Amino acid sequence: MAWTAPKTWTNEPLVATDMNTHIRDNLLALKEPPTGHYEADEGSNRTTTSTSFVNVDASGPDIDGIFRQTLVTNGGDIQIHFHGNVHGSAAGDMVFLNVSMDGAVLALNDGFIGIICATGTNAPPGNPIGFTRLITGVSAGSHIFRLMWKVDTGTTGTMYTGAGTSNGDFHPQFWVREVS
Amino acid sequence: MAWTTPKTWTNTGVSRGELNTHLRDNLLALKYPPCAVYAIQESSDYSTTSTSFADINATEGKFQHTITTTGDGNGGNGDVLVTLNATLYSATSIRIYLRILMDGAVQNADDGFFVSEDSGMRPASFQVLIRNVTPGSHIFKLQWKVSSSTGFLQANAGTSGRDIKGQFWVREAS
Amino acid sequence: MTWTTPLTWTDILSDASHFNQQIRDNLLALKAPPTALYESNEVSNYSISTSTYADIDTDFNLSITTTGGDVVIDFTGSIAASAAAGGLVDVSVDSTRIVNNTSGGLLFISNGGPRVYSFSHLIQGLSAGSHTFKLQWKSLAGATLTMYAGAGTANYDVHPRFWVREMT
């Protein structure tokens, strides 16, 4: 439901259209804000060898509603969340996460968060990693959010995406939500 | 926008002042709750060798946020979300601890909220919901300590391989 | 406070009961949604070495009565594993685990540590009514998992948290 900036009331008759716009519709807009949500349950895990940030979707279907979420927002703050399990190809390998909004990364250099894959556990099932990020003052309109990742040189990074890996059948979640 | 406890209406005339206070202003208060955000970006990464809890950075707007909350909306206490999205690092295997203070009072007693015992780079991301917060101004701080040696919190400071921009924010959740 | 689906207003005189239900009560419902939280401060830490999913503890079984919409499930804690096989953490919602198979979970607990494990899991469109959320775990291949629970263990006296909240 679209949000309308609440009107400043004057000495006027109450009419149904005002009540519907400013009470009904605004309450519904607060109750059910724009949200995009994906929980992976895929046929194969995602991998990358890129040492610069690329879309997670680059290694699979590039479809809206997966690791790409389009929100039509009302103007305000957006919360972005990811949690999942990753691993490198050897002990000490590094995996980094980031998000782009409308094609621009939200954090330069090494992104939002990083992990050195723990010694001895770089075979399945990997290392948990996640973040919750608040983006303030996002303009009203349509915005595209994409989960991105990279690894360090010589690494093949794997993100478990519910592909049935024994003891590694994890279902990461990526969600984006207008919170104001 | 200030929150006002929604009135209980009676079968009398509705004034514009009441509609503005109880409808317009309260909708805006819900839409834009009190919130403070620190994008962790400094000229050098944070580091500590302290084995007792100490402020990471008590400068207002960094690892200290002050917000004025409004409670549960009906005269009672409310909730605040404290969120950290960060990356820790140590060259050797050490323990790094974190805890939260509200108005100087420790929210996570003893050794704090969590301990991460590892070497190298590891994520430190969480959302802490603090309940029963009285309406009014409150100061939230993040503190840390280590077991030994030096612990780091990456601050987008240009450190090769760890140039990560974390975030620390506090927001009224009700 | 109870949420009521907002009324579609018509050009008739509205009475106080409408205003109270539609404005007062709905604003209060948005202001303070259903929430439950548990922070551990126990006399002993939690541990498991069996390979079947089980509740970590009844204290981590939380119930809320929702009005229909989205719910966030959040956990943060410090957990160690004694062997490379590690373990898994999941949440059951009304007796069905979120990752409803035997070989996965929301988190993998890796060897060593303790490390910090955290997730904020969003469930969309949960029906209105009472719902029970249980934090669960299991060991893999005989590893012992230990979640530190504020039990006074030297150097590991930390307090995990588990909470659920209706977001809409």
Coordinates of N, CA, C and O in Angstrom, one line a residue, chain B residues 11-125:
Chain B
N11 N -17.9 10.5 21.8 CA -18.8 11.0 20.8 C -19.0 12.5 20.9 O -20.1 13.0 21.2
T12 N -17.9 13.2 20.8 CA -18.0 14.6 20.7 C -17.3 15.0 19.4 O -16.8 14.2 18.6
G13 N -17.3 16.3 19.1 CA -16.7 16.8 17.8 C -15.2 16.5 17.8 O -14.6 16.5 18.8
V14 N -14.8 16.2 16.6 CA -13.3 16.0 16.4 C -12.7 17.3 15.9 O -13.2 17.9 15.0
S15 N -11.7 17.7 16.6 CA -11.0 19.0 16.2 C -9.8 18.7 15.4 O -9.2 17.6 15.4
R16 N -9.4 19.7 14.6 CA -8.2 19.6 13.8 C -7.0 19.3 14.6 O -6.1 18.6 14.2
G17 N -6.9 20.0 15.7 CA -5.7 19.8 16.6 C -5.6 18.3 17.0 O -4.5 17.8 17.0
E18 N -6.7 17.7 17.3 CA -6.6 16.3 17.7 C -6.2 15.4 16.6 O -5.4 14.5 16.7
L19 N -6.8 15.7 15.4 CA -6.4 14.9 14.3 C -4.9 15.1 13.9 O -4.2 14.1 13.6
N20 N -4.5 16.2 14.0 CA -3.0 16.5 13.7 C -2.1 15.8 14.8 O -1.1 15.1 14.4
T21 N -2.5 15.9 16.0 CA -1.7 15.2 17.0 C -1.8 13.7 17.0 O -0.7 13.0 17.0
H22 N -3.0 13.2 17.0 CA -3.2 11.8 17.2 C -3.1 11.0 15.9 O -2.9 9.8 15.9
L23 N -3.3 11.6 14.8 CA -3.3 10.9 13.5 C -2.0 11.3 12.7 O -1.1 10.5 12.5
R24 N -1.9 12.5 12.3 CA -0.8 12.9 11.5 C 0.5 12.7 12.2 O 1.4 12.0 11.7
D25 N 0.7 13.2 13.4 CA 1.9 13.2 14.1 C 2.3 11.7 14.5 O 3.5 11.3 14.5
N26 N 1.3 11.0 14.9 CA 1.6 9.6 15.4 C 2.0 8.7 14.2 O 2.8 7.8 14.3
L27 N 1.3 8.9 13.0 CA 1.7 8.2 11.8 C 3.2 8.6 11.5 O 4.0 7.7 11.1
L28 N 3.5 9.8 11.6 CA 4.9 10.2 11.2 C 5.9 9.6 12.3 O 7.0 9.2 11.9
A29 N 5.5 9.6 13.5 CA 6.3 9.0 14.5 C 6.6 7.5 14.3 O 7.7 7.0 14.5
L30 N 5.6 6.8 13.8 CA 5.8 5.4 13.4 C 6.7 5.3 12.2 O 7.4 4.4 12.0
K31 N 6.5 6.2 11.3 CA 7.2 6.1 10.0 C 8.7 6.4 10.2 O 9.5 5.8 9.5
Y32 N 9.0 7.3 11.1 CA 10.3 7.8 11.2 C 10.7 7.7 12.7 O 10.8 8.7 13.4
P33 N 11.0 6.5 13.2 CA 11.3 6.4 14.6 C 12.7 6.9 14.9 O 13.6 7.1 14.0
P34 N 13.0 7.2 16.2 CA 14.4 7.7 16.5 C 15.4 6.7 16.1 O 15.3 5.5 16.4
C35 N 16.5 7.2 15.5 CA 17.5 6.3 14.9 C 18.8 7.0 14.8 O 18.8 8.2 14.5
A36 N 19.9 6.3 15.0 CA 21.2 6.9 14.8 C 22.1 5.8 14.2 O 22.1 4.7 14.6
V37 N 22.9 6.2 13.2 CA 23.7 5.3 12.4 C 25.2 5.8 12.4 O 25.4 7.0 12.1
Y38 N 26.1 4.8 12.5 CA 27.5 5.1 12.3 C 28.1 4.2 11.2 O 28.1 3.0 11.4
A39 N 28.5 4.8 10.1 CA 29.2 4.1 9.1 C 30.6 4.0 9.4 O 31.3 5.1 9.5
I40 N 31.2 2.9 9.7 CA 32.5 2.7 10.3 C 33.6 3.0 9.3 O 34.0 2.1 8.5
Q41 N 34.0 4.2 9.3 CA 35.1 4.6 8.3 C 36.0 5.6 8.9 O 35.6 6.7 9.2
E42 N 37.2 5.1 9.2 CA 38.2 6.0 9.8 C 39.6 5.9 9.1 O 39.7 5.1 8.2
S43 N 40.5 6.7 9.6 CA 41.8 6.7 8.9 C 42.6 5.5 9.4 O 43.6 5.1 8.8
S44 N 42.3 4.9 10.5 CA 42.9 3.7 10.9 C 41.9 2.7 11.6 O 40.9 3.2 12.1
D45 N 42.2 1.4 11.5 CA 41.3 0.5 12.1 C 41.3 0.6 13.6 O 42.3 1.1 14.2
Y46 N 40.2 0.2 14.3 CA 40.2 0.2 15.7 C 41.0 -0.9 16.2 O 41.0 -2.0 15.6
S47 N 41.7 -0.7 17.4 CA 42.5 -1.8 18.0 C 42.5 -1.7 19.5 O 42.2 -0.6 20.0
T48 N 42.6 -2.8 20.1 CA 42.7 -2.8 21.6 C 43.6 -3.9 22.1 O 43.7 -4.9 21.5
T49 N 44.3 -3.6 23.2 CA 45.0 -4.6 23.9 C 44.4 -4.8 25.3 O 44.9 -5.5 26.2
S50 N 43.3 -4.1 25.6 CA 42.7 -4.0 26.9 C 42.0 -5.4 27.3 O 41.2 -5.9 26.5
T51 N 42.4 -5.9 28.4 CA 41.8 -7.2 28.9 C 40.6 -6.9 29.8 O 40.0 -7.8 30.4
S52 N 40.2 -5.6 30.0 CA 39.0 -5.3 30.6 C 38.2 -4.4 29.7 O 38.7 -3.7 28.9
F53 N 36.8 -4.5 29.8 CA 36.0 -3.8 28.9 C 36.3 -2.3 28.8 O 36.4 -1.6 29.9
A54 N 36.3 -1.8 27.6 CA 36.6 -0.4 27.4 C 35.8 0.1 26.2 O 35.5 -0.7 25.3
D55 N 35.5 1.4 26.2 CA 34.8 2.0 25.0 C 35.6 1.7 23.7 O 36.8 1.9 23.7
I56 N 34.9 1.4 22.7 CA 35.6 1.3 21.4 C 35.8 2.7 20.9 O 36.9 3.1 20.5
N57 N 34.8 3.6 20.9 CA 35.0 5.0 20.6 C 33.7 5.7 21.1 O 32.6 5.5 20.5
A58 N 33.8 6.4 22.2 CA 32.6 7.0 22.9 C 32.3 8.4 22.3 O 31.5 9.1 22.9
T59 N 32.8 8.7 21.2 CA 32.4 9.9 20.5 C 31.0 9.8 20.0 O 30.6 8.7 19.4
E60 N 30.1 10.7 20.3 CA 28.7 10.7 19.9 C 28.7 10.5 18.4 O 29.3 11.3 17.7
G61 N 27.9 9.5 18.0 CA 27.7 9.3 16.6 C 28.7 8.2 16.0 O 28.5 7.8 14.9
K62 N 29.6 7.8 16.9 CA 30.4 6.6 16.5 C 30.0 5.4 17.2 O 28.8 4.9 17.0
F63 N 30.7 4.9 18.1 CA 30.2 3.7 18.9 C 29.5 4.2 20.1 O 29.4 3.5 21.1
Q64 N 28.9 5.4 20.0 CA 28.0 5.9 21.1 C 26.9 6.6 20.3 O 27.2 7.5 19.5
H65 N 25.7 6.2 20.6 CA 24.5 6.9 20.1 C 23.5 7.3 21.1 O 23.3 6.5 22.1
T66 N 23.0 8.5 21.0 CA 22.0 9.0 21.9 C 20.7 9.1 21.1 O 20.7 9.8 20.1
I67 N 19.6 8.4 21.6 CA 18.3 8.6 21.0 C 17.3 8.9 22.0 O 17.5 8.4 23.2
T68 N 16.2 9.6 21.7 CA 15.1 9.9 22.6 C 14.0 9.0 22.2 O 13.4 9.1 21.1
T69 N 13.6 8.1 23.1 CA 12.6 7.1 22.8 C 11.3 7.5 23.3 O 11.2 8.4 24.2
T70 N 10.2 6.8 22.9 CA 8.8 7.2 23.2 C 8.1 6.0 23.9 O 6.9 6.2 24.2
G71 N 8.8 4.9 24.2 CA 8.1 3.9 24.9 C 7.2 3.1 24.0 O 7.3 3.1 22.8
D72 N 6.2 2.4 24.7 CA 5.3 1.5 23.9 C 4.2 2.2 23.3 O 3.3 1.6 22.7
G73 N 4.1 3.5 23.5 CA 3.1 4.3 22.9 C 1.9 4.5 23.8 O 1.0 5.3 23.5
N74 N 1.8 3.8 24.9 CA 0.7 3.8 25.7 C 1.1 4.1 27.2 O 0.4 3.6 28.1
G75 N 2.2 4.8 27.4 CA 2.6 5.1 28.7 C 3.6 4.2 29.3 O 4.1 4.4 30.4
G76 N 3.9 3.1 28.6 CA 4.8 2.1 29.1 C 6.1 2.1 28.4 O 6.4 3.0 27.6
N77 N 7.0 1.2 28.8 CA 8.3 1.2 28.2 C 8.3 0.5 26.9 O 7.4 -0.3 26.5
G78 N 9.4 0.7 26.1 CA 9.4 0.2 24.7 C 10.7 -0.6 24.4 O 11.4 -1.0 25.4
D79 N 11.0 -0.8 23.2 CA 12.1 -1.6 22.7 C 13.0 -0.8 21.8 O 12.6 0.1 21.1
V80 N 14.3 -1.1 21.9 CA 15.3 -0.5 21.1 C 16.1 -1.6 20.4 O 16.5 -2.6 21.1
L81 N 16.4 -1.5 19.1 CA 17.3 -2.4 18.4 C 18.7 -1.8 18.3 O 18.9 -0.7 17.9
V82 N 19.7 -2.6 18.8 CA 21.1 -2.2 18.6 C 21.7 -3.2 17.6 O 21.7 -4.4 17.9
T83 N 22.3 -2.7 16.6 CA 22.8 -3.6 15.5 C 24.2 -3.3 15.2 O 24.6 -2.1 15.0
L84 N 25.0 -4.3 15.1 CA 26.4 -4.2 14.6 C 26.6 -5.1 13.4 O 26.2 -6.2 13.4
N85 N 27.2 -4.5 12.5 CA 27.7 -5.3 11.3 C 29.2 -4.9 11.1 O 29.5 -3.8 10.7
A86 N 30.0 -5.8 11.6 CA 31.5 -5.5 11.6 C 32.3 -6.7 11.4 O 31.8 -7.8 11.4
T87 N 33.6 -6.5 11.1 CA 34.5 -7.5 11.0 C 35.7 -7.4 12.0 O 36.3 -6.3 12.0
L88 N 36.0 -8.4 12.7 CA 37.0 -8.4 13.7 C 38.3 -9.1 13.1 O 38.1 -9.9 12.2
Y89 N 39.4 -8.8 13.7 CA 40.6 -9.5 13.2 C 41.6 -9.6 14.4 O 41.7 -8.7 15.2
S90 N 42.4 -10.7 14.4 CA 43.5 -10.8 15.2 C 44.6 -11.6 14.5 O 44.2 -12.5 13.7
A91 N 45.8 -11.3 14.7 CA 46.9 -12.1 14.0 C 47.1 -13.5 14.5 O 47.5 -14.4 13.8
T92 N 46.8 -13.6 15.8 CA 46.9 -14.9 16.4 C 45.5 -15.3 17.0 O 44.6 -14.4 17.1
S93 N 45.4 -16.5 17.5 CA 44.1 -16.9 18.1 C 43.9 -16.3 19.5 O 44.7 -16.6 20.4
I94 N 43.0 -15.3 19.5 CA 42.7 -14.7 20.8 C 41.1 -14.6 20.9 O 40.4 -14.9 20.0
R95 N 40.7 -14.3 22.1 CA 39.3 -14.0 22.3 C 39.0 -12.5 22.2 O 39.7 -11.7 22.8
I96 N 38.0 -12.1 21.5 CA 37.5 -10.8 21.4 C 36.1 -10.8 21.9 O 35.2 -11.6 21.5
Y97 N 35.8 -9.9 22.9 CA 34.5 -9.8 23.6 C 33.8 -8.5 23.2 O 34.5 -7.5 23.1
L98 N 32.5 -8.5 23.2 CA 31.7 -7.3 23.0 C 30.6 -7.2 24.0 O 30.0 -8.3 24.4
R99 N 30.2 -6.0 24.4 CA 29.0 -5.8 25.2 C 28.5 -4.4 24.9 O 29.1 -3.6 24.4
I100 N 27.2 -4.2 25.4 CA 26.5 -3.0 25.2 C 26.2 -2.4 26.5 O 25.8 -3.0 27.5
L101 N 26.3 -1.0 26.6 CA 25.9 -0.3 27.7 C 24.7 0.6 27.3 O 24.7 1.2 26.2
M102 N 23.7 0.7 28.2 CA 22.7 1.7 28.0 C 22.7 2.6 29.2 O 22.5 2.1 30.3
D103 N 22.9 3.9 29.0 CA 23.0 4.9 30.1 C 24.0 4.4 31.2 O 23.8 4.6 32.4
G104 N 25.1 3.9 30.7 CA 26.2 3.5 31.6 C 26.0 2.1 32.3 O 26.9 1.6 32.9
A105 N 24.8 1.5 32.1 CA 24.5 0.2 32.7 C 24.8 -0.9 31.7 O 24.3 -0.8 30.5
V106 N 25.5 -1.9 32.1 CA 25.9 -3.0 31.3 C 24.6 -3.8 30.9 O 23.9 -4.2 31.8
Q107 N 24.4 -4.0 29.7 CA 23.3 -4.8 29.2 C 23.6 -6.3 29.2 O 22.7 -7.1 29.1
N108 N 24.8 -6.6 29.1 CA 25.2 -8.0 29.0 C 26.3 -8.2 30.0 O 27.4 -7.8 29.9
A109 N 26.0 -8.9 31.1 CA 26.9 -8.9 32.3 C 28.1 -9.9 32.0 O 28.2 -10.4 30.9
D110 N 29.0 -9.9 33.0 CA 30.1 -10.9 33.0 C 31.0 -10.6 31.8 O 31.5 -9.5 31.6
D111 N 31.2 -11.6 30.9 CA 32.0 -11.4 29.8 C 31.3 -10.8 28.6 O 31.9 -10.8 27.4
G112 N 30.1 -10.4 28.8 CA 29.4 -9.6 27.7 C 28.5 -10.4 26.9 O 27.9 -11.4 27.3
F113 N 28.3 -9.9 25.7 CA 27.3 -10.4 24.8 C 27.8 -11.6 24.0 O 27.1 -12.6 23.9
F114 N 29.0 -11.6 23.5 CA 29.5 -12.7 22.8 C 31.0 -12.7 22.9 O 31.7 -11.7 23.2
V115 N 31.6 -13.9 22.7 CA 33.1 -14.0 22.6 C 33.4 -14.7 21.3 O 32.7 -15.7 21.0
S116 N 34.3 -14.2 20.6 CA 34.8 -14.9 19.4 C 36.2 -15.2 19.5 O 37.1 -14.4 19.7
E117 N 36.5 -16.6 19.5 CA 37.9 -17.0 19.8 C 38.4 -17.6 18.4 O 38.0 -18.7 18.0
D118 N 39.3 -16.9 17.8 CA 39.8 -17.3 16.5 C 41.0 -16.5 16.2 O 41.4 -15.6 16.9
S119 N 41.6 -16.8 15.0 CA 42.6 -16.0 14.5 C 42.1 -15.5 13.1 O 41.3 -16.2 12.5
G120 N 42.7 -14.4 12.7 CA 42.3 -13.9 11.4 C 41.1 -13.1 11.4 O 40.6 -12.6 12.5
M121 N 40.4 -13.0 10.3 CA 39.3 -12.1 10.1 C 38.0 -12.9 10.3 O 37.8 -14.0 9.8
R122 N 37.1 -12.4 11.1 CA 35.8 -13.0 11.3 C 34.7 -12.0 11.5 O 35.0 -10.9 12.0
P123 N 33.5 -12.4 11.1 CA 32.4 -11.4 11.2 C 31.9 -11.3 12.6 O 31.9 -12.2 13.4
A124 N 31.4 -10.1 12.9 CA 30.7 -9.8 14.2 C 29.5 -9.0 13.8 O 29.5 -7.8 13.7
S125 N 28.4 -9.7 13.6 CA 27.2 -9.1 13.2 C 26.1 -9.6 14.1 O 25.9 -10.8 14.3

